[in-house]
């Protein structure tokens, strides 16, 4: 089951961190932020290796990797699995799932990929608002409600 999702800007500043209230910790918000920020290191490392690989080889397979924005499993801990997705504009989407719940331990890669693509579409809709300033945090209640609906129903 999904625990939280984050939208991170180009400069690694959080634009949105939200989740479902499945954890009963008092440090729920801090633990979510810690998981997301530690995922940024793995995400940046993965992006750097992808850029190095595509610069060194000019084959068709490396060109198709550029079109795939899904980075897959970034890392896992005893209790969580963290997945990453990067848009063409270098906005990073991070999905944290619980690996301790029965439904969280057998989440398929295709389900995570679909959820992150839907989150990308929701993000695109949210920033298309003419009153939203690029780079500002996403404070839309509609976006928050749609993200929570996505987390509860799809992952």
mmCIF file of C-alpha atoms in Angstrom:
data_model
loop_
_atom_site.group_PDB
_atom_site.id
_atom_site.type_symbol
_atom_site.label_atom_id
_atom_site.label_comp_id
_atom_site.label_asym_id
_atom_site.label_seq_id
_atom_site.Cartn_x
_atom_site.Cartn_y
_atom_site.Cartn_z
ATOM 1 C CA UNK A 1 0.000 0.000 0.000
ATOM 2 C CA UNK A 2 1.197 3.499 -0.796
ATOM 3 C CA UNK A 3 2.267 5.580 2.178
ATOM 4 C CA UNK A 4 3.129 8.891 0.586
ATOM 5 C CA UNK A 5 3.926 10.659 -2.639
ATOM 6 C CA UNK A 6 6.110 13.685 -3.279
ATOM 7 C CA UNK A 7 6.624 16.168 -6.073
ATOM 8 C CA UNK A 8 10.124 17.628 -5.975
ATOM 9 C CA UNK A 9 11.203 20.655 -8.004
ATOM 10 C CA UNK A 10 14.242 21.090 -10.246
ATOM 11 C CA UNK A 11 16.251 22.517 -7.365
ATOM 12 C CA UNK A 12 15.281 19.597 -5.065
ATOM 13 C CA UNK A 13 12.784 21.670 -3.114
ATOM 14 C CA UNK A 14 9.556 19.897 -2.166
ATOM 15 C CA UNK A 15 6.564 21.185 -4.095
ATOM 16 C CA UNK A 16 4.145 18.706 -2.534
ATOM 17 C CA UNK A 17 4.433 15.920 0.030
ATOM 18 C CA UNK A 18 1.233 14.100 0.843
ATOM 19 C CA UNK A 19 0.132 10.732 1.969
ATOM 20 C CA UNK A 20 -2.498 8.593 3.515
ATOM 21 C CA UNK A 21 -2.799 8.270 7.272
ATOM 22 C CA UNK A 22 -1.843 4.624 7.574
ATOM 23 C CA UNK A 23 1.106 5.153 9.911
ATOM 24 C CA UNK A 24 0.176 5.794 13.542
ATOM 25 C CA UNK A 25 3.506 7.434 14.449
ATOM 26 C CA UNK A 26 3.535 10.876 15.967
ATOM 27 C CA UNK A 27 6.500 11.589 13.661
ATOM 28 C CA UNK A 28 4.462 10.687 10.593
ATOM 29 C CA UNK A 29 5.181 13.855 8.616
ATOM 30 C CA UNK A 30 8.865 13.919 9.539
ATOM 31 C CA UNK A 31 9.351 10.284 8.593
ATOM 32 C CA UNK A 32 7.711 10.935 5.210
ATOM 33 C CA UNK A 33 9.969 13.904 4.572
ATOM 34 C CA UNK A 34 13.025 11.910 5.622
ATOM 35 C CA UNK A 35 12.144 9.056 3.248
ATOM 36 C CA UNK A 36 11.584 11.459 0.359
ATOM 37 C CA UNK A 37 14.783 13.399 0.948
ATOM 38 C CA UNK A 38 16.892 10.258 1.237
ATOM 39 C CA UNK A 39 15.335 9.063 -2.014
ATOM 40 C CA UNK A 40 16.641 12.183 -3.743
ATOM 41 C CA UNK A 41 20.226 10.956 -3.379
ATOM 42 C CA UNK A 42 19.409 7.659 -5.067
ATOM 43 C CA UNK A 43 17.354 9.462 -7.704
ATOM 44 C CA UNK A 44 20.169 11.885 -8.566
ATOM 45 C CA UNK A 45 22.624 8.990 -8.734
ATOM 46 C CA UNK A 46 20.332 7.081 -11.085
ATOM 47 C CA UNK A 47 19.918 10.159 -13.290
ATOM 48 C CA UNK A 48 23.682 10.683 -13.433
ATOM 49 C CA UNK A 49 24.326 7.076 -14.481
ATOM 50 C CA UNK A 50 21.560 7.267 -17.114
ATOM 51 C CA UNK A 51 23.074 10.457 -18.548
ATOM 52 C CA UNK A 52 26.551 8.886 -18.611
ATOM 53 C CA UNK A 53 25.263 5.750 -20.319
ATOM 54 C CA UNK A 54 23.396 7.683 -22.994
ATOM 55 C CA UNK A 55 26.371 9.957 -23.630
ATOM 56 C CA UNK A 56 28.724 7.007 -24.112
ATOM 57 C CA UNK A 57 26.553 4.997 -26.472
ATOM 58 C CA UNK A 58 24.474 6.123 -29.423
ATOM 59 C CA UNK A 59 22.441 2.975 -29.888
ATOM 60 C CA UNK A 60 18.669 2.891 -30.318
ATOM 61 C CA UNK A 61 18.165 1.140 -26.990
ATOM 62 C CA UNK A 62 19.680 4.053 -25.096
ATOM 63 C CA UNK A 63 17.420 6.469 -26.954
ATOM 64 C CA UNK A 64 14.345 4.533 -25.861
ATOM 65 C CA UNK A 65 15.583 4.728 -22.254
ATOM 66 C CA UNK A 66 15.425 8.515 -22.502
ATOM 67 C CA UNK A 67 11.734 8.363 -23.329
ATOM 68 C CA UNK A 68 10.993 6.179 -20.329
ATOM 69 C CA UNK A 69 10.667 8.550 -17.411
ATOM 70 C CA UNK A 70 10.076 5.812 -14.835
ATOM 71 C CA UNK A 71 13.237 5.052 -12.850
ATOM 72 C CA UNK A 72 11.911 2.053 -10.973
ATOM 73 C CA UNK A 73 12.786 1.012 -7.445
ATOM 74 C CA UNK A 74 15.283 3.503 -6.065
ATOM 75 C CA UNK A 75 15.926 1.674 -2.824
ATOM 76 C CA UNK A 76 14.135 -0.262 -0.137
ATOM 77 C CA UNK A 77 14.300 -0.381 3.632
ATOM 78 C CA UNK A 78 12.882 -2.854 6.100
ATOM 79 C CA UNK A 79 9.550 -1.072 6.114
ATOM 80 C CA UNK A 80 9.332 0.880 2.841
ATOM 81 C CA UNK A 81 10.045 0.720 -0.871
ATOM 82 C CA UNK A 82 10.762 3.951 -2.710
ATOM 83 C CA UNK A 83 10.120 4.414 -6.445
ATOM 84 C CA UNK A 84 11.094 7.314 -8.684
ATOM 85 C CA UNK A 85 9.915 9.084 -11.821
ATOM 86 C CA UNK A 86 11.397 12.145 -13.535
ATOM 87 C CA UNK A 87 9.563 14.400 -15.962
ATOM 88 C CA UNK A 88 11.146 15.947 -19.028
ATOM 89 C CA UNK A 89 11.444 19.220 -17.115
ATOM 90 C CA UNK A 90 13.378 17.492 -14.289
ATOM 91 C CA UNK A 91 10.501 17.504 -11.811
ATOM 92 C CA UNK A 92 10.920 14.423 -9.635
ATOM 93 C CA UNK A 93 8.020 12.289 -8.459
ATOM 94 C CA UNK A 94 8.634 9.915 -5.559
ATOM 95 C CA UNK A 95 6.267 7.173 -4.420
ATOM 96 C CA UNK A 96 6.791 5.469 -1.058
ATOM 97 C CA UNK A 97 5.049 2.157 -0.419
ATOM 98 C CA UNK A 98 4.891 0.088 2.726
ATOM 99 C CA UNK A 99 6.661 -3.240 2.450
ATOM 100 C CA UNK A 100 5.335 -4.510 5.778
ATOM 101 C CA UNK A 101 1.655 -4.654 4.850
ATOM 102 C CA UNK A 102 0.461 -7.773 3.017
ATOM 103 C CA UNK A 103 -0.664 -5.754 0.011
ATOM 104 C CA UNK A 104 2.516 -3.658 -0.068
ATOM 105 C CA UNK A 105 4.968 -6.506 -0.377
ATOM 106 C CA UNK A 106 3.635 -7.731 -3.716
ATOM 107 C CA UNK A 107 3.030 -4.507 -5.648
ATOM 108 C CA UNK A 108 3.837 -5.015 -9.306
ATOM 109 C CA UNK A 109 6.197 -2.726 -11.150
ATOM 110 C CA UNK A 110 3.520 -2.021 -13.766
ATOM 111 C CA UNK A 111 1.107 -0.798 -11.078
ATOM 112 C CA UNK A 112 3.695 1.604 -9.691
ATOM 113 C CA UNK A 113 4.559 2.838 -13.189
ATOM 114 C CA UNK A 114 0.863 3.483 -13.904
ATOM 115 C CA UNK A 115 0.359 5.292 -10.600
ATOM 116 C CA UNK A 116 3.354 7.545 -11.242
ATOM 117 C CA UNK A 117 2.142 8.330 -14.762
ATOM 118 C CA UNK A 118 -1.255 9.277 -13.340
ATOM 119 C CA UNK A 119 0.461 11.421 -10.723
ATOM 120 C CA UNK A 120 2.391 13.124 -13.531
ATOM 121 C CA UNK A 121 -0.895 13.876 -15.293
ATOM 122 C CA UNK A 122 -2.390 15.261 -12.059
ATOM 123 C CA UNK A 123 0.704 17.419 -11.569
ATOM 124 C CA UNK A 124 0.450 18.743 -15.120
ATOM 125 C CA UNK A 125 -3.205 19.643 -14.542
ATOM 126 C CA UNK A 126 -2.354 21.381 -11.255
ATOM 127 C CA UNK A 127 0.384 23.588 -12.681
ATOM 128 C CA UNK A 128 -1.717 24.534 -15.706
ATOM 129 C CA UNK A 129 -3.776 26.665 -13.353
ATOM 130 C CA UNK A 130 -3.167 30.265 -14.470
ATOM 131 C CA UNK A 131 -2.949 31.377 -10.824
ATOM 132 C CA UNK A 132 -0.182 28.916 -9.958
ATOM 133 C CA UNK A 133 3.314 30.379 -10.035
ATOM 134 C CA UNK A 134 5.991 27.986 -11.370
ATOM 135 C CA UNK A 135 8.249 26.741 -8.591
ATOM 136 C CA UNK A 136 5.766 27.429 -5.788
ATOM 137 C CA UNK A 137 4.392 24.697 -3.584
ATOM 138 C CA UNK A 138 1.191 23.065 -4.741
ATOM 139 C CA UNK A 139 -1.540 24.084 -2.304
ATOM 140 C CA UNK A 140 -4.551 23.075 -4.363
ATOM 141 C CA UNK A 141 -7.124 21.152 -2.367
ATOM 142 C CA UNK A 142 -8.357 19.523 -5.565
ATOM 143 C CA UNK A 143 -4.853 18.220 -6.326
ATOM 144 C CA UNK A 144 -4.490 16.920 -2.767
ATOM 145 C CA UNK A 145 -7.849 15.142 -2.939
ATOM 146 C CA UNK A 146 -7.032 13.567 -6.321
ATOM 147 C CA UNK A 147 -3.619 12.383 -5.098
ATOM 148 C CA UNK A 148 -5.118 10.787 -2.001
ATOM 149 C CA UNK A 149 -7.756 9.130 -4.157
ATOM 150 C CA UNK A 150 -5.000 7.814 -6.420
ATOM 151 C CA UNK A 151 -3.056 6.433 -3.460
ATOM 152 C CA UNK A 152 -6.063 4.747 -1.901
ATOM 153 C CA UNK A 153 -7.494 3.223 -5.080
ATOM 154 C CA UNK A 154 -4.596 2.341 -7.342
ATOM 155 C CA UNK A 155 -1.495 1.417 -5.358
#
